[in-house]
């Protein structure tokens, strides 16, 4: 590509960042990094001949120094394809200092990538970073090595792994085409995030929707901006900024966003039904408060000219959340989503995944085992519940 300085960027991959926390799996967020290289693999749903990354220090309390970065096409695991490693620069420099609370894009790098291929981003942190802005539940393996291993071909140097992403917020792609509005953002909690899906399998429902769009002959970038445990109305130390607070940044700030599918509210209903230290804050949220929150999301989307599809809250009978009061709220919320006409379209996930013998429960074949999160097959069925024409 002749002029890398005048490209129009399109969505490739993105995630929602969170403050450092312990999360459900072991991770490196609270300890951060020092003289270490982190290698992260992401599957893009767009295509391009050039790429750039967005790094985030949103929840850092001090400037973040990134001593070096590379991008490459992925082979398998921590192995990159030979001859594809590109050193990334930031304003022409090999390193970058990101202020506390800030973010930065790299310069463009020539990398040819097709939709549904994976890219590997390696970041070297020479000096101690302090706690790391991250995404807790990636359901994708991240790798860590001691020292500067940005171009390492031997995967054995990456001797540690977690299933979170660190400081990496987006990969954007360019193919020489002009700006377009075709990005679909899927927004919500752990069900959007892909909780319990096969690690490194790309079996979340956003993955399935992107594949369905491509199979229908209408390929479009699909971005997953879910956060496990996310609440519609309250910030959580573990589960991110509330949905109404992060919507403008995480959804409307994406390149070329045209439509969003929202699935959130289960945790607002469920946290108050069980006393666990991580399920906080846990006020008793009313249906009226939830509807007011949805209306806030709808208003923001429409003000930006973005279509918004509302997803019904799926059955969760048998989970720790389930009580008669919680079930009554779910039914009332879903009735409003289906009948109010306030969303541009409805994705009736609840109907698609319910057990025909007991519609308050997930169908056994679509249940990951905890009675509230779908299995890989359940996530695939969720994607079929979305009206592609409404996107």
Coordinates of C-alpha atoms in Angstrom, one line a residue:
X1 CA 0.0 0.0 0.0
X2 CA 1.6 3.2 -1.2
X3 CA 0.7 5.7 1.4
X4 CA 0.3 4.4 4.9
X5 CA -0.2 7.9 6.3
X6 CA -3.5 8.6 4.6
X7 CA -5.5 5.4 5.2
X8 CA -9.1 5.1 6.2
X9 CA -9.5 2.7 9.1
X10 CA -12.2 0.0 9.4
X11 CA -13.0 -2.2 12.3
X12 CA -11.1 -5.5 12.7
X13 CA -11.3 -6.6 16.3
X14 CA -12.0 -4.9 19.6
X15 CA -12.6 -5.6 23.3
X16 CA -13.8 -3.7 26.3
X17 CA -11.2 -2.8 28.8
X18 CA -11.5 -3.1 32.6
X19 CA -9.8 -2.0 35.7
X20 CA -7.2 -4.5 37.1
X21 CA -8.8 -7.2 39.2
X22 CA -8.5 -10.9 40.1
X23 CA -11.2 -12.0 37.8
X24 CA -12.5 -15.6 37.5
X25 CA -9.2 -17.0 36.1
X26 CA -5.6 -16.3 37.1
X27 CA -4.4 -13.2 35.4
X28 CA -1.5 -10.8 35.4
X29 CA -3.5 -7.6 35.7
X30 CA -2.8 -6.6 39.3
X31 CA 0.9 -7.5 39.2
X32 CA 1.5 -5.9 35.7
X33 CA 4.7 -6.5 33.8
X34 CA 8.5 -5.8 34.1
X35 CA 11.1 -6.8 31.5
X36 CA 8.5 -9.1 29.9
X37 CA 6.9 -9.7 26.5
X38 CA 3.2 -10.4 26.2
X39 CA 2.0 -12.1 23.1
X40 CA -1.8 -11.9 22.3
X41 CA -3.8 -13.5 19.5
X42 CA -7.0 -12.0 18.1
X43 CA -9.2 -13.1 15.3
X44 CA -10.4 -10.3 13.0
X45 CA -13.7 -10.2 11.3
X46 CA -12.7 -7.6 8.7
X47 CA -9.9 -7.8 6.2
X48 CA -7.2 -5.5 5.0
X49 CA -3.7 -4.9 3.7
X50 CA -2.6 -2.7 6.6
X51 CA -3.2 -2.8 10.3
X52 CA -2.8 -0.7 13.4
X53 CA -3.4 -1.4 17.1
X54 CA -5.0 0.6 19.9
X55 CA -3.4 0.4 23.3
X56 CA -5.2 1.5 26.5
X57 CA -4.0 2.7 29.8
X58 CA -7.5 3.8 30.8
X59 CA -7.3 2.4 34.3
X60 CA -3.6 3.0 34.9
X61 CA -2.6 5.4 37.7
X62 CA 0.8 6.2 36.1
X63 CA 2.1 6.6 32.5
X64 CA 2.6 3.3 30.7
X65 CA 5.8 2.7 28.8
X66 CA 5.6 0.3 26.0
X67 CA 9.2 -0.4 24.9
X68 CA 8.3 -2.2 21.7
X69 CA 5.6 -3.8 19.8
X70 CA 5.1 -6.1 16.8
X71 CA 2.2 -7.5 14.8
X72 CA 2.3 -10.7 12.7
X73 CA 0.0 -13.2 11.1
X74 CA -0.7 -16.1 13.5
X75 CA 0.5 -19.7 12.8
X76 CA -0.7 -21.6 15.9
X77 CA -0.6 -20.8 19.6
X78 CA 2.4 -18.5 20.3
X79 CA 3.9 -19.3 16.9
X80 CA 3.8 -16.6 14.2
X81 CA 4.0 -17.1 10.4
X82 CA 7.6 -16.7 9.1
X83 CA 8.2 -13.5 7.3
X84 CA 5.1 -11.7 8.5
X85 CA 6.4 -10.0 11.7
X86 CA 6.2 -6.2 11.5
X87 CA 7.7 -3.9 14.1
X88 CA 5.1 -1.3 15.1
X89 CA 5.9 2.4 15.6
X90 CA 4.1 5.2 17.3
X91 CA 4.5 8.5 15.7
X92 CA 7.6 7.1 14.0
X93 CA 9.2 5.9 17.3
X94 CA 9.7 2.3 18.4
X95 CA 8.4 3.0 21.9
X96 CA 5.5 4.9 23.4
X97 CA 4.5 6.5 26.7
X98 CA 0.7 6.4 27.3
X99 CA -0.5 8.8 30.0
X100 CA -2.6 7.5 32.9
X101 CA -6.2 7.2 31.6
X102 CA -5.1 7.5 28.0
X103 CA -4.9 5.4 24.8
X104 CA -2.8 5.5 21.7
X105 CA -2.9 4.1 18.1
X106 CA 0.2 2.7 16.5
X107 CA 1.3 3.8 13.1
X108 CA 0.1 1.6 10.2
X109 CA 2.0 -1.6 9.3
X110 CA 1.7 -3.5 6.0
X111 CA 0.0 -6.8 7.0
X112 CA -2.3 -8.7 4.6
X113 CA -5.1 -10.4 6.5
X114 CA -8.4 -11.9 5.5
X115 CA -11.6 -12.1 7.5
X116 CA -11.5 -14.8 10.2
X117 CA -7.7 -15.0 10.2
X118 CA -5.8 -14.3 13.4
X119 CA -3.2 -11.7 14.1
X120 CA -0.6 -11.9 16.9
X121 CA 0.4 -8.7 18.8
X122 CA 3.5 -8.8 21.0
X123 CA 4.2 -6.0 23.5
X124 CA 7.4 -5.6 25.4
X125 CA 7.4 -3.8 28.8
X126 CA 11.0 -3.1 29.8
X127 CA 10.2 -1.2 33.0
X128 CA 7.6 -2.1 35.7
X129 CA 4.2 -1.1 34.5
X130 CA 2.1 -1.3 37.7
X131 CA -1.4 -2.8 37.5
X132 CA -2.6 -3.4 33.9
X133 CA -5.7 -2.2 32.1
X134 CA -7.1 -5.5 30.7
X135 CA -10.0 -7.6 29.6
X136 CA -10.6 -10.3 32.1
X137 CA -12.4 -13.1 30.2
X138 CA -11.0 -13.4 26.8
X139 CA -11.4 -17.1 26.4
X140 CA -8.3 -16.8 24.3
X141 CA -4.7 -17.6 25.4
X142 CA -2.2 -14.9 26.1
X143 CA 1.5 -15.8 26.4
X144 CA 4.2 -14.2 28.5
X145 CA 8.0 -14.5 28.2
X146 CA 10.9 -12.9 30.2
X147 CA 12.9 -10.3 28.4
X148 CA 12.4 -8.8 24.9
X149 CA 10.9 -11.6 22.7
X150 CA 9.0 -9.5 20.2
X151 CA 10.2 -11.4 17.2
X152 CA 10.7 -14.8 18.9
X153 CA 10.1 -17.8 16.6
X154 CA 10.4 -20.3 19.4
X155 CA 7.1 -20.6 21.3
X156 CA 8.9 -22.3 24.2
X157 CA 10.1 -18.9 25.5
X158 CA 6.5 -18.0 26.2
X159 CA 6.3 -20.3 29.3
X160 CA 3.3 -18.6 31.0
X161 CA -0.3 -18.2 29.9
X162 CA -3.6 -16.7 30.9
X163 CA -6.9 -16.2 29.2
X164 CA -7.1 -12.4 29.4
X165 CA -6.0 -9.6 27.1
X166 CA -3.7 -6.8 28.4
X167 CA -3.6 -3.2 27.3
X168 CA -4.7 -4.2 23.8
X169 CA -8.1 -2.6 23.0
X170 CA -8.5 -2.8 19.2
X171 CA -7.0 -3.9 15.9
X172 CA -8.1 -1.7 13.0
X173 CA -7.6 -2.5 9.3
X174 CA -7.3 -0.6 6.1
X175 CA -7.7 -1.9 2.5
X176 CA -7.6 1.3 0.5
X177 CA -11.4 1.7 0.5
X178 CA -13.2 4.8 1.7
X179 CA -15.0 5.1 5.0
X180 CA -18.1 2.9 5.4
X181 CA -20.8 2.3 8.0
X182 CA -21.1 -1.4 8.3
X183 CA -19.8 -2.4 11.7
X184 CA -22.0 -4.4 14.0
X185 CA -21.2 -4.2 17.8
X186 CA -22.5 -6.8 20.2
X187 CA -22.7 -5.3 23.7
X188 CA -23.5 -6.7 27.1
X189 CA -22.3 -9.0 29.8
X190 CA -20.7 -12.5 30.1
X191 CA -23.1 -14.1 27.6
X192 CA -21.8 -11.6 24.9
X193 CA -18.3 -12.0 26.2
X194 CA -18.5 -15.7 25.5
X195 CA -18.2 -17.2 29.1
X196 CA -17.7 -20.9 29.1
X197 CA -17.0 -21.1 25.3
X198 CA -14.1 -23.2 24.1
X199 CA -10.8 -21.4 24.8
X200 CA -9.1 -20.4 21.5
X201 CA -12.1 -21.8 19.6
X202 CA -13.7 -18.6 18.6
X203 CA -17.1 -20.0 19.5
X204 CA -18.7 -17.0 21.2
X205 CA -22.0 -15.8 19.8
X206 CA -20.4 -12.7 18.2
X207 CA -18.1 -15.1 16.3
X208 CA -21.0 -17.1 15.2
X209 CA -22.9 -14.0 14.0
X210 CA -19.9 -12.8 11.9
X211 CA -19.7 -16.3 10.3
X212 CA -23.4 -16.2 9.6
X213 CA -23.2 -12.8 8.0
X214 CA -20.4 -14.0 5.8
X215 CA -22.2 -17.2 4.8
X216 CA -25.2 -15.1 3.8
X217 CA -23.0 -13.2 1.4
X218 CA -23.1 -10.0 3.5
X219 CA -19.8 -10.0 5.4
X220 CA -19.4 -7.3 7.9
X221 CA -17.1 -6.6 10.9
X222 CA -18.6 -7.8 14.1
X223 CA -17.1 -6.5 17.4
X224 CA -17.5 -8.1 20.8
X225 CA -17.8 -5.5 23.5
X226 CA -19.2 -7.7 26.3
X227 CA -17.7 -7.8 29.8
X228 CA -18.4 -10.7 32.1
X229 CA -20.5 -9.7 35.0
X230 CA -21.3 -6.3 33.6
X231 CA -24.2 -4.4 35.0
X232 CA -26.6 -2.1 33.2
X233 CA -26.8 0.4 36.0
X234 CA -23.9 0.1 38.4
X235 CA -20.1 0.1 38.1
X236 CA -18.3 -2.9 39.6
X237 CA -14.7 -3.3 40.7
X238 CA -14.6 -6.7 39.0
X239 CA -17.0 -6.4 36.1
X240 CA -16.4 -3.1 34.5
X241 CA -18.0 0.3 34.2
X242 CA -21.8 0.1 34.0
X243 CA -23.3 -0.4 30.5
X244 CA -25.0 3.0 30.4
X245 CA -21.6 4.6 31.3
X246 CA -19.4 2.8 28.7
X247 CA -21.8 2.6 25.8
X248 CA -20.7 5.8 24.2
X249 CA -17.1 4.8 24.2
X250 CA -17.3 1.1 23.7
X251 CA -20.0 1.1 21.0
X252 CA -20.4 4.5 19.4
X253 CA -16.6 5.1 19.4
X254 CA -16.0 2.1 17.1
X255 CA -15.0 2.7 13.4
X256 CA -18.0 2.7 11.1
X257 CA -20.5 1.5 13.6
X258 CA -23.9 1.0 12.0
X259 CA -25.8 -1.2 14.5
X260 CA -25.6 -2.6 18.0
X261 CA -27.2 -5.6 19.7
X262 CA -27.7 -5.2 23.4
X263 CA -28.0 -8.1 25.9
X264 CA -27.6 -6.9 29.5
X265 CA -29.7 -6.8 32.7
X266 CA -29.3 -10.4 34.0
X267 CA -26.7 -9.4 36.5
X268 CA -28.7 -6.4 37.7
X269 CA -31.6 -8.8 38.4
X270 CA -29.4 -11.7 39.8
X271 CA -26.8 -10.1 42.0
X272 CA -29.3 -9.1 44.7
X273 CA -30.5 -12.7 44.9
X274 CA -27.3 -14.1 46.3
X275 CA -24.7 -12.8 48.8
X276 CA -21.3 -13.3 47.2
X277 CA -18.3 -10.9 47.7
X278 CA -17.8 -10.4 44.0
X279 CA -21.5 -9.9 43.2
X280 CA -21.4 -6.3 44.2
X281 CA -22.9 -3.8 44.2
X282 CA -26.1 -5.7 44.6
X283 CA -29.1 -3.3 45.1
X284 CA -32.6 -4.6 44.4
X285 CA -33.1 -3.1 40.9
X286 CA -36.7 -2.6 39.8
X287 CA -38.0 -3.3 36.3
X288 CA -38.8 0.4 35.9
X289 CA -35.1 1.2 36.6
X290 CA -34.0 -1.4 34.0
X291 CA -36.3 0.0 31.4
X292 CA -35.0 3.5 32.1
X293 CA -31.5 2.2 31.5
X294 CA -32.4 0.5 28.2
X295 CA -34.1 3.8 27.1
X296 CA -30.8 5.6 27.9
X297 CA -28.9 3.2 25.6
X298 CA -31.6 3.6 22.9
X299 CA -31.4 7.4 23.1
X300 CA -27.6 7.4 22.7
X301 CA -27.7 5.0 19.8
X302 CA -30.4 6.9 17.9
X303 CA -28.7 10.3 18.6
X304 CA -25.7 8.8 16.8
X305 CA -27.7 7.3 13.9
X306 CA -27.0 3.8 15.0
X307 CA -29.7 1.0 14.9
X308 CA -30.2 -0.8 18.2
X309 CA -31.5 -4.4 18.6
X310 CA -32.7 -5.5 22.1
X311 CA -31.9 -9.0 23.2
X312 CA -34.3 -10.8 25.6
X313 CA -32.8 -12.0 28.9
X314 CA -32.4 -15.8 28.6
X315 CA -33.7 -18.4 31.1
X316 CA -31.6 -19.0 34.2
X317 CA -33.7 -21.4 36.3
X318 CA -31.4 -23.7 38.3
X319 CA -28.6 -21.0 38.6
X320 CA -27.7 -19.3 41.9
X321 CA -29.5 -16.2 40.6
X322 CA -32.9 -17.8 40.2
X323 CA -35.7 -16.9 42.6
X324 CA -39.4 -16.3 42.0
X325 CA -38.7 -12.5 42.3
X326 CA -35.9 -12.7 39.8
X327 CA -38.0 -14.7 37.4
X328 CA -40.8 -12.3 37.6
X329 CA -38.5 -9.4 36.7
X330 CA -37.0 -11.3 33.8
X331 CA -40.5 -12.0 32.3
X332 CA -41.6 -8.4 32.8
X333 CA -38.4 -7.0 31.2
X334 CA -38.7 -9.4 28.3
X335 CA -42.3 -8.5 27.7
X336 CA -41.3 -4.8 27.5
X337 CA -38.4 -5.6 25.1
X338 CA -40.7 -7.6 22.8
X339 CA -43.7 -5.3 22.8
X340 CA -42.7 -1.7 23.5
X341 CA -41.4 -1.0 20.0
X342 CA -38.7 1.1 21.5
X343 CA -35.8 -1.0 20.1
X344 CA -35.4 -1.0 16.3
X345 CA -35.6 -4.8 16.4
X346 CA -35.7 -7.6 18.9
X347 CA -33.5 -10.7 19.2
X348 CA -35.5 -13.2 21.2
X349 CA -32.7 -15.1 22.7
X350 CA -34.9 -16.3 25.5
X351 CA -37.3 -18.0 23.1
X352 CA -34.5 -19.5 21.0
X353 CA -32.6 -21.2 23.9
X354 CA -35.5 -22.1 26.3
X355 CA -36.2 -25.7 27.2
X356 CA -39.5 -26.5 25.5
X357 CA -40.4 -28.6 28.6
X358 CA -39.7 -25.7 31.0
X359 CA -39.3 -22.3 29.4
X360 CA -37.9 -20.8 32.6
X361 CA -34.7 -23.0 32.0
X362 CA -32.1 -23.2 29.2
X363 CA -32.5 -26.2 26.9
X364 CA -30.1 -28.9 28.1
X365 CA -28.3 -29.0 24.8
X366 CA -27.6 -25.3 24.9
X367 CA -26.5 -25.1 28.5
X368 CA -22.8 -24.9 29.4
X369 CA -23.6 -26.5 32.7
X370 CA -24.2 -23.6 35.0
X371 CA -27.8 -23.1 33.9
X372 CA -27.3 -19.5 32.8
X373 CA -24.4 -19.4 30.2
X374 CA -24.8 -21.1 26.8
X375 CA -22.6 -23.9 25.5
X376 CA -20.9 -23.5 22.1
X377 CA -24.0 -24.8 20.5
X378 CA -26.1 -22.4 22.5
X379 CA -24.0 -19.4 21.3
X380 CA -24.4 -20.6 17.7
X381 CA -28.2 -20.7 18.2
X382 CA -28.1 -17.1 19.6
X383 CA -26.6 -15.9 16.4
X384 CA -29.5 -17.4 14.4
X385 CA -32.0 -15.4 16.6
X386 CA -30.8 -12.1 15.1
X387 CA -32.6 -10.7 12.1
X388 CA -29.7 -9.9 9.7
X389 CA -31.8 -7.4 7.8
X390 CA -32.2 -5.4 11.1
X391 CA -28.5 -4.9 11.3

